[in-house]
Amino acid sequence: MDLSTLRHSASHILAAAVKELYPQAELGIGPAIEDGFYYDFDIPNVTLSAEDLPKIEEKMREIIKKNLPFERVEVKKAEAEKLLKKEKYKLELLKDIPDQTVTFYKTGSFTDLCRGPHIKSTGEVKAFKLLTVAGAYWKGIETNPMLQRIYGTAFLSETELKDHVTRLEEAIKRDHRKLGPELDLFRIYHDEAGPGLVYYHPKGAQLRLTIEDFLRKEHKKRGYQFVITPHIAKVNLWNTSGHTSYYKENMYFLEIEKQQYVLKPMNCPGHILIYKSKLRSYRELPIRFFELGTVYRYERSGVLHGLLRVRGFTQDDAHIFCTEEQLQNEISKVIDFAFLMLDTFGFKYEVDLSTRPEKYAGSEENWKHATEALIRALKARGQEYKIDEGAGVFYGPKIDIKMKDALGRPWQGPTIQVDFNLPEKFDLNYIDSKGEKKRPVMIHRVVLGSMERFIGALIENYGGAFPLWLAPVQVALLPIADRHINYAQKIKEELEAQNFRVEIDTGTEKIGSKIRDAQMQKIPYMLIVGDNEEKANKVSVRSRSKGDLKEKDLTEFVSILREEMV
């Protein structure tokens, strides 16, 4: 049995149950989705909550137990309008159907406009669960009515369902939107500032700086030159690049001294201007410009999601200008670099090749050439990949590397894009060995992606319990009483002199409470200091993962830290 068909059928059973319990409910849509299904409802004078789900589940079980057949019925459009006269959302969907004959599916007394397919009968649904209730604008448009969406899932067996629910429960515990504020890493929304903008608190900023320092070091090793570009530029720059034609709905426009400017959605035009600032020789190529560049993109409030979808974010963005002969080698180097980064941060990964979208710039010949270059680089290193048809950016095809976290969930990460288009649009050149002008090829790439999205993925991958080298606070010093604070301060200074990140809990709580707080904050090591430790010039060491490691002198403890940092 096809899982998607099973889940779509479960969504119909959900709709039938809701209509029985709330006859005034009007129906939206109820598709199968990647991990389950949902159905949207408009229920006047009723606001559903998680407490209502068991009641709806029970009604679904009654319908399943009756083993009602899914009957496909074809009707003329005019007749369908009569059947749907009390369902304004379905009527709207009906108007968008070009055919003069439409299909309904009947399950007992419940009938729904649907093209199918469905399972044979309700009794085939053996394992399902309703998960959450959320708001959803009709057709995803903010000016449309807000409907109530019930999410659920269904599997072929109870074992699969149980495993999935366990993964969901673990995902909830790891949710970066929950852990970020709990661990005092960041806040995303302030009424005064607006949604989709991230405020990193000291611990979150330290986490990000640790990642950025590592990025800079690794880029320097590979011959990248660091650049910094402004956050705004005249609209003409974006007209030349094609962004105003292909990306306008995601851009912010400003008027300054009667001229139109754009808050940059991408860093590439700025890097192009730096390349064009002087005549380039083939001897200089490849030129690799790197910037931790902050960009701004308009995202509707309804799609904003924690650190994963925001309006302002920073990319570990680089652009490589090279000859066609250098292209494959440069792509291969970037692939290796991206894999090294993901291995370092503890992610597994899978690779997609994203091809030409419907709206694109440049010639088909250039697109073909660029796509072939990416394929050759992947095949040369024996890398498996899937084709993601039409998912390229408007100026070129790309390799998308999806990071897989500890729960096996994919996250958008590194991308490598080959671009013959922008060098033409901006008339980029270099002088070859014969003294003639040649056009360079441009590679757009990130080896982590958006820093915000990467940090969100990183938090969930580790459940906030970062490895020692990444932890914002690596060591918590826990004085048993106020009289031990001075000794704790001395230890702190010695550790900080060796570049470890340390904080002291100077609160008045008992030591057990301090240990629990440090454990809740997921700090890798706790050093307990009291009379005995001060007298012996030692510390009592407790590990987040291994528990009590007994009393040690500071040199021995530092050796433990250094060994773990390698």
Short mmCIF file of C-alpha atoms in Angstrom, two decimals, residues 95-354:
data_model
loop_
_atom_site.label_atom_id
_atom_site.label_comp_id
_atom_site.label_asym_id
_atom_site.label_seq_id
_atom_site.Cartn_x
_atom_site.Cartn_y
_atom_site.Cartn_z
CA LYS A 95 -13.74 27.35 -9.71
CA ASP A 96 -10.03 26.73 -10.29
CA ILE A 97 -10.66 23.28 -11.81
CA PRO A 98 -10.76 23.60 -15.63
CA ASP A 99 -12.55 20.26 -16.25
CA GLN A 100 -16.32 20.12 -16.60
CA THR A 101 -16.48 16.85 -14.67
CA VAL A 102 -15.02 16.60 -11.16
CA THR A 103 -14.63 13.79 -8.63
CA PHE A 104 -15.88 13.39 -5.08
CA TYR A 105 -15.06 10.67 -2.59
CA LYS A 106 -17.83 9.39 -0.34
CA THR A 107 -17.16 7.72 3.01
CA GLY A 108 -20.38 6.84 4.82
CA SER A 109 -22.31 10.11 5.14
CA PHE A 110 -19.19 12.23 4.47
CA THR A 111 -18.45 13.47 0.94
CA ASP A 112 -15.45 15.55 -0.14
CA LEU A 113 -14.29 17.16 -3.37
CA CYS A 114 -11.09 15.27 -4.20
CA ARG A 115 -9.21 13.83 -7.18
CA GLY A 116 -7.91 10.89 -5.08
CA PRO A 117 -6.63 8.25 -5.07
CA HIS A 118 -7.72 6.62 -1.80
CA ILE A 119 -7.44 3.27 -0.07
CA LYS A 120 -10.34 0.82 -0.45
CA SER A 121 -11.92 1.39 2.97
CA THR A 122 -11.42 3.16 6.28
CA GLY A 123 -10.53 -0.12 8.00
CA GLU A 124 -7.17 -0.17 6.19
CA VAL A 125 -5.92 2.65 8.43
CA LYS A 126 -4.28 0.65 11.23
CA ALA A 127 -1.85 3.09 12.86
CA PHE A 128 -2.43 6.85 13.10
CA LYS A 129 -2.09 9.72 15.54
CA LEU A 130 -3.13 13.38 15.63
CA LEU A 131 -0.20 15.57 16.58
CA THR A 132 -0.85 19.30 16.78
CA VAL A 133 -3.23 22.16 16.03
CA ALA A 134 -1.94 25.29 14.28
CA GLY A 135 -3.22 28.33 12.45
CA ALA A 136 -2.89 28.51 8.65
CA TYR A 137 -3.99 31.21 6.23
CA TRP A 138 -6.25 29.95 3.47
CA LYS A 139 -3.99 29.27 0.47
CA GLY A 140 -1.05 30.58 2.53
CA ILE A 141 -2.00 34.22 1.84
CA GLU A 142 -1.90 36.55 4.86
CA THR A 143 -4.92 38.59 3.73
CA ASN A 144 -7.08 35.44 3.59
CA PRO A 145 -8.98 34.01 6.59
CA MET A 146 -7.01 32.12 9.23
CA LEU A 147 -8.08 28.47 9.37
CA GLN A 148 -7.39 25.84 12.02
CA ARG A 149 -5.02 23.14 10.82
CA ILE A 150 -4.88 19.71 12.46
CA TYR A 151 -1.69 17.77 11.77
CA GLY A 152 -1.54 14.00 12.02
CA THR A 153 0.46 11.05 10.83
CA ALA A 154 -0.25 7.48 9.74
CA PHE A 155 1.92 4.42 9.13
CA LEU A 156 1.46 0.89 7.93
CA SER A 157 2.18 -0.55 11.39
CA GLU A 158 1.99 0.45 15.06
CA THR A 159 5.75 -0.16 15.39
CA GLU A 160 6.54 2.40 12.67
CA LEU A 161 4.10 4.85 14.24
CA LYS A 162 5.62 4.40 17.69
CA ASP A 163 9.15 4.93 16.33
CA HIS A 164 8.03 8.08 14.52
CA VAL A 165 6.30 9.51 17.61
CA THR A 166 9.45 8.82 19.66
CA ARG A 167 11.51 10.75 17.07
CA LEU A 168 9.01 13.61 17.22
CA GLU A 169 9.21 13.73 21.00
CA GLU A 170 13.00 13.83 20.78
CA ALA A 171 12.76 16.56 18.12
CA ILE A 172 10.57 18.65 20.45
CA LYS A 173 13.20 18.35 23.19
CA ARG A 174 15.87 19.46 20.70
CA ASP A 175 13.85 22.29 19.10
CA HIS A 176 16.21 25.26 18.76
CA ARG A 177 13.30 27.66 19.29
CA LYS A 178 12.89 26.17 22.76
CA LEU A 179 16.57 25.57 23.60
CA GLY A 180 17.81 28.94 22.30
CA PRO A 181 16.01 30.99 24.97
CA GLU A 182 16.45 28.28 27.66
CA LEU A 183 20.23 28.29 27.15
CA ASP A 184 20.20 32.10 26.80
CA LEU A 185 21.67 31.92 23.29
CA PHE A 186 19.31 34.21 21.36
CA ARG A 187 15.90 35.79 21.00
CA ILE A 188 14.24 36.14 17.62
CA TYR A 189 11.33 38.45 18.25
CA HIS A 190 11.09 41.78 20.04
CA ASP A 191 7.86 43.81 19.68
CA GLU A 192 9.91 46.97 19.28
CA ALA A 193 12.00 45.54 16.43
CA GLY A 194 9.70 43.20 14.49
CA PRO A 195 9.76 39.51 13.54
CA GLY A 196 12.42 37.49 11.74
CA LEU A 197 15.39 39.37 13.23
CA VAL A 198 17.85 37.57 15.50
CA TYR A 199 19.38 39.02 18.67
CA TYR A 200 22.34 36.95 19.85
CA HIS A 201 22.89 37.09 23.60
CA PRO A 202 26.47 36.78 24.94
CA LYS A 203 26.45 32.96 24.95
CA GLY A 204 24.93 32.77 21.46
CA ALA A 205 27.38 35.37 20.19
CA GLN A 206 30.26 33.33 21.65
CA LEU A 207 28.99 30.19 19.88
CA ARG A 208 28.76 32.08 16.61
CA LEU A 209 32.21 33.70 17.05
CA THR A 210 33.77 30.27 17.67
CA ILE A 211 32.27 29.04 14.39
CA GLU A 212 33.32 32.21 12.54
CA ASP A 213 36.91 32.04 13.85
CA PHE A 214 37.14 28.45 12.62
CA LEU A 215 35.71 29.49 9.24
CA ARG A 216 38.21 32.33 8.81
CA LYS A 217 41.14 30.08 9.69
CA GLU A 218 40.06 27.38 7.21
CA HIS A 219 39.43 29.92 4.43
CA LYS A 220 42.83 31.51 4.93
CA LYS A 221 44.47 28.06 4.57
CA ARG A 222 42.78 27.68 1.17
CA GLY A 223 43.83 30.97 -0.35
CA TYR A 224 40.65 33.00 0.11
CA GLN A 225 40.93 36.78 0.43
CA PHE A 226 38.62 38.42 2.96
CA VAL A 227 36.37 41.27 1.78
CA ILE A 228 33.61 43.38 3.35
CA THR A 229 30.81 44.99 1.30
CA PRO A 230 28.09 47.54 2.21
CA HIS A 231 24.57 46.56 3.23
CA ILE A 232 22.89 48.82 0.64
CA ALA A 233 23.49 49.66 -3.01
CA LYS A 234 21.68 51.58 -5.76
CA VAL A 235 18.89 49.70 -7.49
CA ASN A 236 20.81 49.89 -10.82
CA LEU A 237 23.29 47.32 -9.49
CA TRP A 238 20.43 44.89 -8.88
CA ASN A 239 18.88 45.67 -12.27
CA THR A 240 22.16 44.61 -13.91
CA SER A 241 22.44 41.45 -11.82
CA GLY A 242 18.84 40.48 -12.62
CA HIS A 243 17.69 40.42 -9.00
CA THR A 244 14.96 43.02 -9.59
CA SER A 245 13.59 40.86 -12.41
CA TYR A 246 13.80 37.46 -10.72
CA TYR A 247 13.88 38.18 -6.98
CA LYS A 248 11.97 41.44 -6.47
CA GLU A 249 9.31 40.04 -4.12
CA ASN A 250 12.04 39.10 -1.62
CA MET A 251 13.83 42.48 -1.66
CA TYR A 252 13.63 45.60 0.51
CA PHE A 253 13.73 48.95 -1.31
CA LEU A 254 14.78 52.29 0.22
CA GLU A 255 14.68 55.85 -1.07
CA ILE A 256 17.72 58.00 -0.27
CA GLU A 257 18.07 61.52 -1.73
CA LYS A 258 15.43 60.72 -4.38
CA GLN A 259 17.37 57.65 -5.52
CA GLN A 260 16.24 54.06 -5.03
CA TYR A 261 18.50 51.74 -3.07
CA VAL A 262 18.22 48.07 -2.13
CA LEU A 263 19.03 46.42 1.19
CA LYS A 264 21.22 43.65 -0.19
CA PRO A 265 19.59 40.20 -0.50
CA MET A 266 22.85 38.65 -1.72
CA ASN A 267 26.57 39.42 -1.58
CA CYS A 268 27.56 38.52 -5.15
CA PRO A 269 27.16 41.95 -6.84
CA GLY A 270 29.45 43.50 -4.20
CA HIS A 271 32.15 40.90 -4.84
CA ILE A 272 31.78 41.48 -8.58
CA LEU A 273 32.42 45.21 -8.11
CA ILE A 274 35.62 44.40 -6.19
CA TYR A 275 36.74 42.08 -9.01
CA LYS A 276 36.02 44.84 -11.56
CA SER A 277 37.96 47.47 -9.59
CA LYS A 278 41.10 46.77 -11.65
CA LEU A 279 42.28 44.88 -14.71
CA ARG A 280 42.87 41.20 -13.87
CA SER A 281 45.50 38.85 -15.32
CA TYR A 282 45.20 35.10 -15.85
CA ARG A 283 48.15 34.85 -13.43
CA GLU A 284 45.87 36.07 -10.58
CA LEU A 285 43.18 33.45 -11.21
CA PRO A 286 41.56 31.82 -9.43
CA ILE A 287 40.58 34.75 -7.22
CA ARG A 288 38.59 33.67 -4.16
CA PHE A 289 36.73 36.39 -2.23
CA PHE A 290 35.21 35.45 1.16
CA GLU A 291 32.81 37.46 3.32
CA LEU A 292 30.68 36.78 6.34
CA GLY A 293 28.04 38.89 4.66
CA THR A 294 24.75 39.85 6.28
CA VAL A 295 21.81 39.96 3.84
CA TYR A 296 18.11 40.80 4.13
CA ARG A 297 15.22 39.07 2.41
CA TYR A 298 11.52 39.69 2.78
CA GLU A 299 9.79 36.60 4.11
CA ARG A 300 6.10 36.64 4.97
CA SER A 301 5.39 36.45 8.70
CA GLY A 302 3.53 33.17 8.20
CA VAL A 303 6.65 31.36 6.95
CA LEU A 304 9.15 32.70 9.50
CA HIS A 305 10.45 29.81 11.58
CA GLY A 306 12.99 30.23 14.36
CA LEU A 307 16.53 30.57 13.00
CA LEU A 308 15.65 28.53 9.93
CA ARG A 309 13.64 31.22 8.13
CA VAL A 310 14.44 34.80 9.11
CA ARG A 311 14.58 38.20 7.42
CA GLY A 312 18.16 39.10 8.23
CA PHE A 313 20.94 36.51 8.20
CA THR A 314 24.66 36.09 7.59
CA GLN A 315 26.19 33.78 4.99
CA ASP A 316 29.71 32.35 4.90
CA ASP A 317 29.70 33.57 1.36
CA ALA A 318 32.49 33.27 -1.20
CA HIS A 319 32.79 33.91 -4.91
CA ILE A 320 35.51 32.34 -6.99
CA PHE A 321 36.53 33.90 -10.33
CA CYS A 322 38.41 31.37 -12.47
CA THR A 323 39.15 30.24 -16.01
CA GLU A 324 37.07 27.50 -17.62
CA GLU A 325 40.12 25.20 -17.40
CA GLN A 326 40.26 25.75 -13.61
CA LEU A 327 36.51 25.31 -13.07
CA GLN A 328 36.25 21.58 -12.33
CA ASN A 329 39.22 21.63 -9.96
CA GLU A 330 37.78 24.61 -8.06
CA ILE A 331 34.39 22.89 -7.73
CA SER A 332 36.10 19.74 -6.41
CA LYS A 333 38.04 21.79 -3.84
CA VAL A 334 34.83 23.43 -2.61
CA ILE A 335 33.08 20.05 -2.31
CA ASP A 336 35.99 18.73 -0.22
CA PHE A 337 35.93 21.89 1.91
CA ALA A 338 32.18 21.60 2.53
CA PHE A 339 32.47 17.94 3.54
CA LEU A 340 35.35 18.73 5.91
CA MET A 341 33.23 21.42 7.59
CA LEU A 342 30.22 19.13 8.05
CA ASP A 343 32.43 16.30 9.37
CA THR A 344 33.99 18.72 11.86
CA PHE A 345 30.60 19.80 13.19
CA GLY A 346 29.27 16.24 13.42
CA PHE A 347 26.82 16.12 10.50
CA LYS A 348 26.25 13.38 7.96
CA TYR A 349 25.03 14.60 4.56
CA GLU A 350 23.43 13.84 1.20
CA VAL A 351 23.93 15.61 -2.14
CA ASP A 352 21.46 17.01 -4.69
CA LEU A 353 22.15 18.50 -8.10
CA SER A 354 19.64 21.34 -8.62
#
